[in-house]
Amino acid sequence: LRIEGFAEQVGYRAERLADHLGRLGVQAGLHDGADPWPAIRDVTWAAHLPGAVWRFSVPPSHGATLGAALRAGGAEALGYDWGGGLVWAVAPEGVDLRATWSGPGHGTLVRASPAMRMAIPPFHPEAAPLAALAAGLRARFDPRGILNPGRMA
């Protein structure tokens, strides 16, 4: 968790947060080393984990509910960013985590085996009206279908 503000405010908030997290059994501490945010942005914690990596974008108020649904659907590891609005999930190959969530937002398959990419489209399915509009644009701007064939269909 990132805490921002004036030094005294940050110190106070960090202490209170550490107290609360400690009661929940979560280890907390102040970071005083190298900047951790690039590693969080780049999702380096998931790089060594086996399985498929998913990226979900939802309103931040839905992050915890989405996380619970992803866990129930087979996610083995979760990471949260953007105040809960960006949820990263690692799941076994072949598991379509989008099937576990019917709330707002969308999910994208970021890393998977070639076989899984052939079986499960990487992008969230579009609503019928939006899909028709996108197909019309593709037909107008790429009538021969040579740009990224099958990629966005």
Coordinates of N, CA and C in Angstrom, one line a residue:
L1 N 0.8 -1.2 0.0 CA 0.0 0.0 0.0 C 0.9 1.2 0.0
R2 N 0.5 2.2 -0.8 CA 1.3 3.4 -0.8 C 0.5 4.5 0.0
I3 N 1.2 5.2 0.9 CA 0.6 6.2 1.7 C 1.3 7.5 1.3
E4 N 0.5 8.5 1.0 CA 1.1 9.8 0.5 C 0.6 10.9 1.5
G5 N 1.4 11.9 1.5 CA 1.1 13.1 2.3 C 2.3 13.7 3.0
F6 N 2.1 14.6 3.9 CA 3.3 15.1 4.6 C 3.9 14.1 5.5
A7 N 5.2 14.3 5.9 CA 6.0 13.3 6.6 C 5.2 12.8 7.9
E8 N 4.8 13.8 8.7 CA 4.1 13.4 9.9 C 2.8 12.6 9.7
Q9 N 2.1 13.0 8.7 CA 0.8 12.3 8.3 C 1.1 10.9 7.9
V10 N 2.2 10.7 7.0 CA 2.5 9.4 6.5 C 3.0 8.5 7.6
G11 N 3.8 9.1 8.5 CA 4.3 8.3 9.6 C 3.1 7.8 10.5
Y12 N 2.2 8.7 10.8 CA 1.0 8.3 11.7 C 0.2 7.3 11.0
R13 N -0.1 7.5 9.7 CA -1.0 6.6 8.9 C -0.3 5.2 8.8
A14 N 1.0 5.2 8.6 CA 1.7 3.9 8.4 C 1.7 3.1 9.7
E15 N 1.9 3.8 10.9 CA 1.8 3.1 12.2 C 0.4 2.5 12.4
R16 N -0.6 3.3 12.2 CA -2.0 2.8 12.4 C -2.3 1.6 11.4
L17 N -1.8 1.8 10.2 CA -2.1 0.7 9.2 C -1.3 -0.6 9.7
A18 N -0.1 -0.4 10.1 CA 0.7 -1.6 10.5 C 0.0 -2.2 11.7
D19 N -0.5 -1.4 12.7 CA -1.3 -2.0 13.8 C -2.4 -2.8 13.3
H20 N -3.2 -2.3 12.4 CA -4.4 -3.0 11.9 C -4.0 -4.3 11.1
L21 N -3.0 -4.2 10.3 CA -2.6 -5.3 9.5 C -2.0 -6.4 10.4
G22 N -1.3 -6.0 11.4 CA -0.7 -7.0 12.4 C -1.8 -7.8 13.1
R23 N -2.9 -7.1 13.4 CA -4.0 -7.9 14.0 C -4.6 -8.8 13.0
L24 N -4.5 -8.6 11.7 CA -5.0 -9.5 10.7 C -4.0 -10.6 10.3
G25 N -2.8 -10.5 10.9 CA -1.8 -11.5 10.6 C -1.0 -11.2 9.3
V26 N -1.0 -9.9 8.9 CA -0.3 -9.5 7.7 C 0.9 -8.7 8.2
Q27 N 2.1 -9.0 7.6 CA 3.3 -8.3 8.0 C 3.3 -7.0 7.3
A28 N 3.6 -5.9 8.0 CA 3.7 -4.6 7.5 C 5.0 -3.9 8.0
G29 N 5.5 -3.1 7.2 CA 6.7 -2.3 7.5 C 6.9 -1.2 6.6
L30 N 7.7 -0.2 7.0 CA 8.0 0.9 6.2 C 9.1 0.6 5.1
H31 N 8.9 1.0 3.9 CA 9.9 0.7 2.9 C 10.9 1.8 2.9
D32 N 12.1 1.5 3.0 CA 13.2 2.5 3.0 C 14.3 2.2 2.0
G33 N 14.1 1.2 1.1 CA 15.1 0.8 0.2 C 14.8 1.5 -1.2
A34 N 15.1 0.7 -2.2 CA 14.9 1.2 -3.6 C 13.4 1.3 -3.9
D35 N 13.1 2.1 -4.9 CA 11.7 2.4 -5.2 C 11.0 1.1 -5.6
P36 N 10.0 0.7 -4.9 CA 9.3 -0.6 -5.2 C 8.2 -0.5 -6.3
W37 N 7.9 0.8 -6.7 CA 6.7 0.9 -7.6 C 6.9 0.4 -9.0
P38 N 8.1 0.5 -9.6 CA 8.3 -0.1 -10.9 C 8.0 -1.6 -10.9
A39 N 8.4 -2.3 -9.8 CA 8.2 -3.8 -9.7 C 6.7 -4.1 -9.6
I40 N 6.0 -3.2 -8.9 CA 4.5 -3.4 -8.7 C 3.9 -3.1 -10.1
R41 N 4.3 -2.0 -10.8 CA 3.8 -1.7 -12.1 C 4.0 -2.9 -13.1
D42 N 5.2 -3.4 -13.0 CA 5.6 -4.5 -14.0 C 5.2 -5.9 -13.6
V43 N 4.5 -6.0 -12.5 CA 4.0 -7.3 -12.0 C 5.1 -8.4 -11.9
T44 N 6.2 -7.9 -11.4 CA 7.4 -8.9 -11.3 C 7.1 -10.0 -10.4
W45 N 6.2 -9.9 -9.4 CA 5.9 -11.0 -8.5 C 5.3 -12.2 -9.2
A46 N 4.7 -11.9 -10.4 CA 4.1 -13.0 -11.1 C 5.0 -13.7 -12.2
A47 N 6.1 -13.1 -12.5 CA 7.0 -13.5 -13.6 C 7.4 -15.0 -13.4
H48 N 7.7 -15.4 -12.2 CA 8.2 -16.7 -11.9 C 7.2 -17.8 -11.6
L49 N 5.9 -17.3 -11.5 CA 4.8 -18.3 -11.2 C 4.4 -19.0 -12.5
P50 N 4.1 -20.3 -12.4 CA 3.6 -21.0 -13.5 C 2.1 -20.7 -13.7
G51 N 1.6 -20.8 -14.9 CA 0.2 -20.6 -15.2 C 0.0 -19.4 -16.1
A52 N -1.3 -19.1 -16.3 CA -1.7 -17.9 -17.1 C -1.8 -16.7 -16.2
V53 N -1.5 -15.6 -16.8 CA -1.6 -14.3 -16.1 C -2.8 -13.5 -16.7
W54 N -3.7 -13.0 -15.8 CA -4.8 -12.2 -16.2 C -4.7 -10.9 -15.6
R55 N -5.3 -9.9 -16.4 CA -5.4 -8.5 -15.9 C -6.8 -8.1 -15.9
F56 N -7.4 -7.7 -14.8 CA -8.8 -7.2 -14.7 C -8.8 -5.7 -14.3
S57 N -9.6 -5.0 -15.0 CA -9.8 -3.6 -14.7 C -11.3 -3.4 -14.3
V58 N -11.5 -2.9 -13.0 CA -12.8 -2.8 -12.5 C -12.9 -1.5 -11.7
P59 N -14.1 -1.0 -11.4 CA -14.1 0.2 -10.4 C -13.5 -0.3 -9.1
P60 N -12.7 0.6 -8.5 CA -11.9 0.2 -7.3 C -12.8 -0.4 -6.2
S61 N -14.1 0.0 -6.1 CA -15.0 -0.5 -5.1 C -15.3 -2.0 -5.3
H62 N -15.0 -2.5 -6.5 CA -15.3 -3.9 -6.8 C -14.1 -4.8 -6.7
G63 N -12.9 -4.3 -6.4 CA -11.7 -5.1 -6.4 C -11.7 -6.3 -5.5
A64 N -12.2 -6.1 -4.2 CA -12.2 -7.2 -3.3 C -13.2 -8.2 -3.7
T65 N -14.3 -7.8 -4.2 CA -15.3 -8.8 -4.6 C -14.8 -9.6 -5.8
L66 N -14.2 -8.9 -6.7 CA -13.6 -9.6 -7.9 C -12.5 -10.6 -7.4
G67 N -11.7 -10.1 -6.5 CA -10.6 -11.0 -6.0 C -11.2 -12.3 -5.4
A68 N -12.3 -12.2 -4.6 CA -12.9 -13.4 -4.1 C -13.5 -14.3 -5.2
A69 N -14.1 -13.7 -6.2 CA -14.6 -14.5 -7.3 C -13.5 -15.2 -8.1
L70 N -12.4 -14.5 -8.3 CA -11.2 -15.1 -9.0 C -10.6 -16.2 -8.2
R71 N -10.5 -16.1 -6.9 CA -10.0 -17.2 -6.0 C -11.0 -18.4 -6.1
A72 N -12.3 -18.1 -6.1 CA -13.2 -19.2 -6.2 C -13.2 -19.9 -7.5
G73 N -12.8 -19.1 -8.6 CA -12.7 -19.6 -9.9 C -11.4 -20.3 -10.3
G74 N -10.4 -20.3 -9.3 CA -9.2 -21.0 -9.6 C -7.9 -20.2 -9.5
A75 N -8.0 -18.9 -9.3 CA -6.8 -18.1 -9.2 C -6.0 -18.5 -8.1
E76 N -4.7 -18.7 -8.3 CA -3.8 -19.1 -7.3 C -3.0 -18.0 -6.6
A77 N -2.9 -16.8 -7.3 CA -2.3 -15.7 -6.7 C -2.9 -14.4 -7.3
L78 N -3.0 -13.4 -6.4 CA -3.6 -12.1 -6.8 C -2.7 -11.0 -6.4
G79 N -2.8 -9.9 -7.2 CA -2.1 -8.7 -6.9 C -3.1 -7.5 -7.2
Y80 N -3.1 -6.5 -6.4 CA -4.0 -5.4 -6.5 C -3.2 -4.1 -6.7
D81 N -3.7 -3.2 -7.6 CA -3.1 -1.9 -7.8 C -4.2 -0.9 -8.1
W82 N -3.9 0.3 -8.2 CA -4.9 1.4 -8.5 C -6.0 1.4 -7.5
G83 N -5.7 1.2 -6.2 CA -6.7 1.2 -5.2 C -7.7 0.1 -5.3
G84 N -7.4 -1.0 -5.9 CA -8.3 -2.2 -6.1 C -8.9 -2.2 -7.5
G85 N -8.6 -1.2 -8.3 CA -9.2 -1.1 -9.6 C -8.5 -2.0 -10.7
L86 N -7.3 -2.3 -10.4 CA -6.5 -3.2 -11.3 C -6.2 -4.5 -10.5
V87 N -6.6 -5.6 -11.0 CA -6.4 -6.9 -10.3 C -5.7 -7.8 -11.2
W88 N -4.5 -8.3 -10.8 CA -3.8 -9.3 -11.5 C -4.0 -10.6 -10.9
A89 N -4.1 -11.6 -11.7 CA -4.4 -13.0 -11.2 C -3.6 -14.0 -12.0
V90 N -3.1 -15.0 -11.3 CA -2.4 -16.1 -11.9 C -3.2 -17.3 -11.7
A91 N -3.5 -18.1 -12.7 CA -4.4 -19.3 -12.6 C -3.8 -20.4 -13.5
P92 N -4.2 -21.6 -13.2 CA -3.7 -22.7 -14.0 C -4.0 -22.5 -15.5
E93 N -3.1 -23.1 -16.4 CA -3.4 -23.0 -17.8 C -4.8 -23.6 -18.1
G94 N -5.5 -23.0 -19.0 CA -6.8 -23.5 -19.5 C -7.9 -22.9 -18.7
V95 N -7.7 -22.2 -17.6 CA -8.8 -21.7 -16.8 C -9.1 -20.3 -17.3
D96 N -10.4 -20.1 -17.7 CA -10.8 -18.8 -18.2 C -11.4 -18.0 -17.0
L97 N -10.6 -17.2 -16.4 CA -11.1 -16.5 -15.2 C -12.2 -15.5 -15.5
R98 N -12.3 -15.1 -16.7 CA -13.4 -14.1 -17.0 C -14.8 -14.8 -16.8
A99 N -14.9 -16.1 -16.8 CA -16.2 -16.8 -16.6 C -16.6 -16.7 -15.2
T100 N -15.7 -16.3 -14.3 CA -16.0 -16.2 -12.9 C -16.6 -14.9 -12.4
W101 N -16.6 -13.9 -13.3 CA -16.9 -12.5 -13.0 C -18.0 -12.0 -13.9
S102 N -19.1 -11.5 -13.3 CA -20.2 -11.0 -14.1 C -20.4 -9.5 -13.8
G103 N -19.5 -8.9 -13.0 CA -19.6 -7.5 -12.6 C -19.1 -6.6 -13.6
P104 N -18.9 -5.3 -13.3 CA -18.4 -4.3 -14.2 C -16.9 -4.5 -14.5
G105 N -16.5 -4.0 -15.6 CA -15.1 -4.0 -16.0 C -14.8 -5.1 -17.0
H106 N -13.5 -5.4 -17.2 CA -13.1 -6.3 -18.2 C -11.8 -7.0 -17.8
G107 N -11.6 -8.2 -18.4 CA -10.4 -9.0 -18.1 C -9.7 -9.3 -19.4
T108 N -8.3 -9.3 -19.3 CA -7.5 -9.6 -20.5 C -6.5 -10.7 -20.1
L109 N -6.3 -11.6 -21.0 CA -5.4 -12.7 -20.9 C -4.0 -12.1 -21.3
V110 N -3.1 -12.0 -20.4 CA -1.8 -11.4 -20.7 C -0.7 -12.4 -21.0
R111 N -0.6 -13.5 -20.3 CA 0.4 -14.5 -20.5 C -0.3 -15.8 -20.5
A112 N 0.0 -16.7 -21.5 CA -0.5 -18.0 -21.5 C 0.2 -18.8 -22.6
S113 N 0.1 -20.1 -22.6 CA 0.7 -21.0 -23.6 C 0.0 -20.7 -24.9
P114 N 0.7 -21.1 -26.0 CA 0.1 -20.9 -27.3 C -1.2 -21.7 -27.4
A115 N -1.3 -22.9 -26.8 CA -2.5 -23.6 -26.9 C -3.7 -22.9 -26.2
M116 N -3.4 -22.3 -25.1 CA -4.5 -21.6 -24.4 C -4.9 -20.4 -25.1
R117 N -3.9 -19.7 -25.7 CA -4.3 -18.5 -26.5 C -5.1 -18.8 -27.8
M118 N -4.9 -20.0 -28.3 CA -5.8 -20.5 -29.4 C -7.2 -20.8 -28.9
A119 N -7.3 -21.3 -27.7 CA -8.6 -21.7 -27.1 C -9.4 -20.6 -26.5
I120 N -8.7 -19.7 -25.9 CA -9.4 -18.6 -25.1 C -8.9 -17.2 -25.7
P121 N -9.8 -16.4 -26.3 CA -9.4 -15.1 -26.8 C -8.8 -14.3 -25.7
P122 N -7.7 -13.5 -26.0 CA -7.1 -12.7 -25.0 C -7.9 -11.5 -24.5
F123 N -8.8 -11.0 -25.4 CA -9.5 -9.8 -25.0 C -10.9 -10.1 -24.6
H124 N -11.4 -9.3 -23.7 CA -12.8 -9.5 -23.2 C -13.8 -9.4 -24.3
P125 N -14.8 -10.3 -24.3 CA -15.8 -10.2 -25.4 C -16.5 -8.9 -25.4
E126 N -16.7 -8.3 -26.5 CA -17.4 -7.0 -26.6 C -18.9 -7.3 -26.7
A127 N -19.7 -6.3 -26.2 CA -21.1 -6.3 -26.3 C -21.5 -6.3 -27.8
A128 N -22.6 -6.9 -28.2 CA -23.0 -7.1 -29.6 C -23.0 -5.7 -30.4
P129 N -23.5 -4.6 -29.8 CA -23.5 -3.4 -30.6 C -22.1 -2.9 -30.8
L130 N -21.2 -3.0 -29.8 CA -19.8 -2.5 -30.0 C -19.1 -3.5 -30.9
A131 N -19.3 -4.7 -30.8 CA -18.7 -5.7 -31.8 C -19.1 -5.4 -33.2
A132 N -20.3 -5.1 -33.4 CA -20.8 -4.7 -34.8 C -20.1 -3.5 -35.3
L133 N -20.0 -2.5 -34.4 CA -19.3 -1.2 -34.8 C -17.8 -1.5 -35.1
A134 N -17.1 -2.3 -34.3 CA -15.7 -2.6 -34.5 C -15.5 -3.4 -35.8
A135 N -16.4 -4.3 -36.1 CA -16.4 -5.1 -37.3 C -16.5 -4.2 -38.5
G136 N -17.4 -3.2 -38.4 CA -17.6 -2.2 -39.5 C -16.4 -1.4 -39.8
L137 N -15.8 -1.0 -38.7 CA -14.5 -0.2 -38.8 C -13.4 -1.0 -39.4
R138 N -13.3 -2.2 -39.0 CA -12.3 -3.1 -39.6 C -12.5 -3.3 -41.1
A139 N -13.8 -3.5 -41.4 CA -14.1 -3.7 -42.8 C -13.8 -2.5 -43.7
R140 N -14.0 -1.3 -43.1 CA -13.7 -0.1 -43.8 C -12.2 0.2 -44.0
F141 N -11.5 0.0 -42.9 CA -10.0 0.4 -42.9 C -9.1 -0.7 -43.2
D142 N -9.6 -2.0 -43.2 CA -8.8 -3.1 -43.5 C -9.7 -4.1 -44.3
P143 N -10.1 -3.8 -45.5 CA -11.1 -4.6 -46.2 C -10.6 -6.0 -46.5
R144 N -9.3 -6.1 -46.7 CA -8.7 -7.5 -47.0 C -8.3 -8.2 -45.8
G145 N -8.4 -7.7 -44.6 CA -8.1 -8.4 -43.3 C -6.7 -8.8 -43.2
I146 N -5.8 -7.8 -43.5 CA -4.3 -8.2 -43.4 C -3.7 -7.7 -42.2
L147 N -4.3 -6.8 -41.4 CA -3.8 -6.2 -40.2 C -4.2 -7.1 -39.0
N148 N -3.3 -7.7 -38.4 CA -3.6 -8.6 -37.2 C -4.7 -9.5 -37.5
P149 N -4.7 -10.4 -38.4 CA -5.8 -11.2 -38.8 C -6.2 -12.1 -37.6
G150 N -7.5 -12.1 -37.2 CA -8.0 -12.9 -36.1 C -7.6 -12.4 -34.8
R151 N -6.9 -11.4 -34.6 CA -6.4 -10.9 -33.3 C -7.5 -10.3 -32.5
M152 N -8.3 -9.5 -33.1 CA -9.4 -8.7 -32.4 C -10.8 -9.3 -32.7
A153 N -10.8 -10.3 -33.5 CA -12.2 -10.8 -33.9 C -12.8 -11.6 -32.7

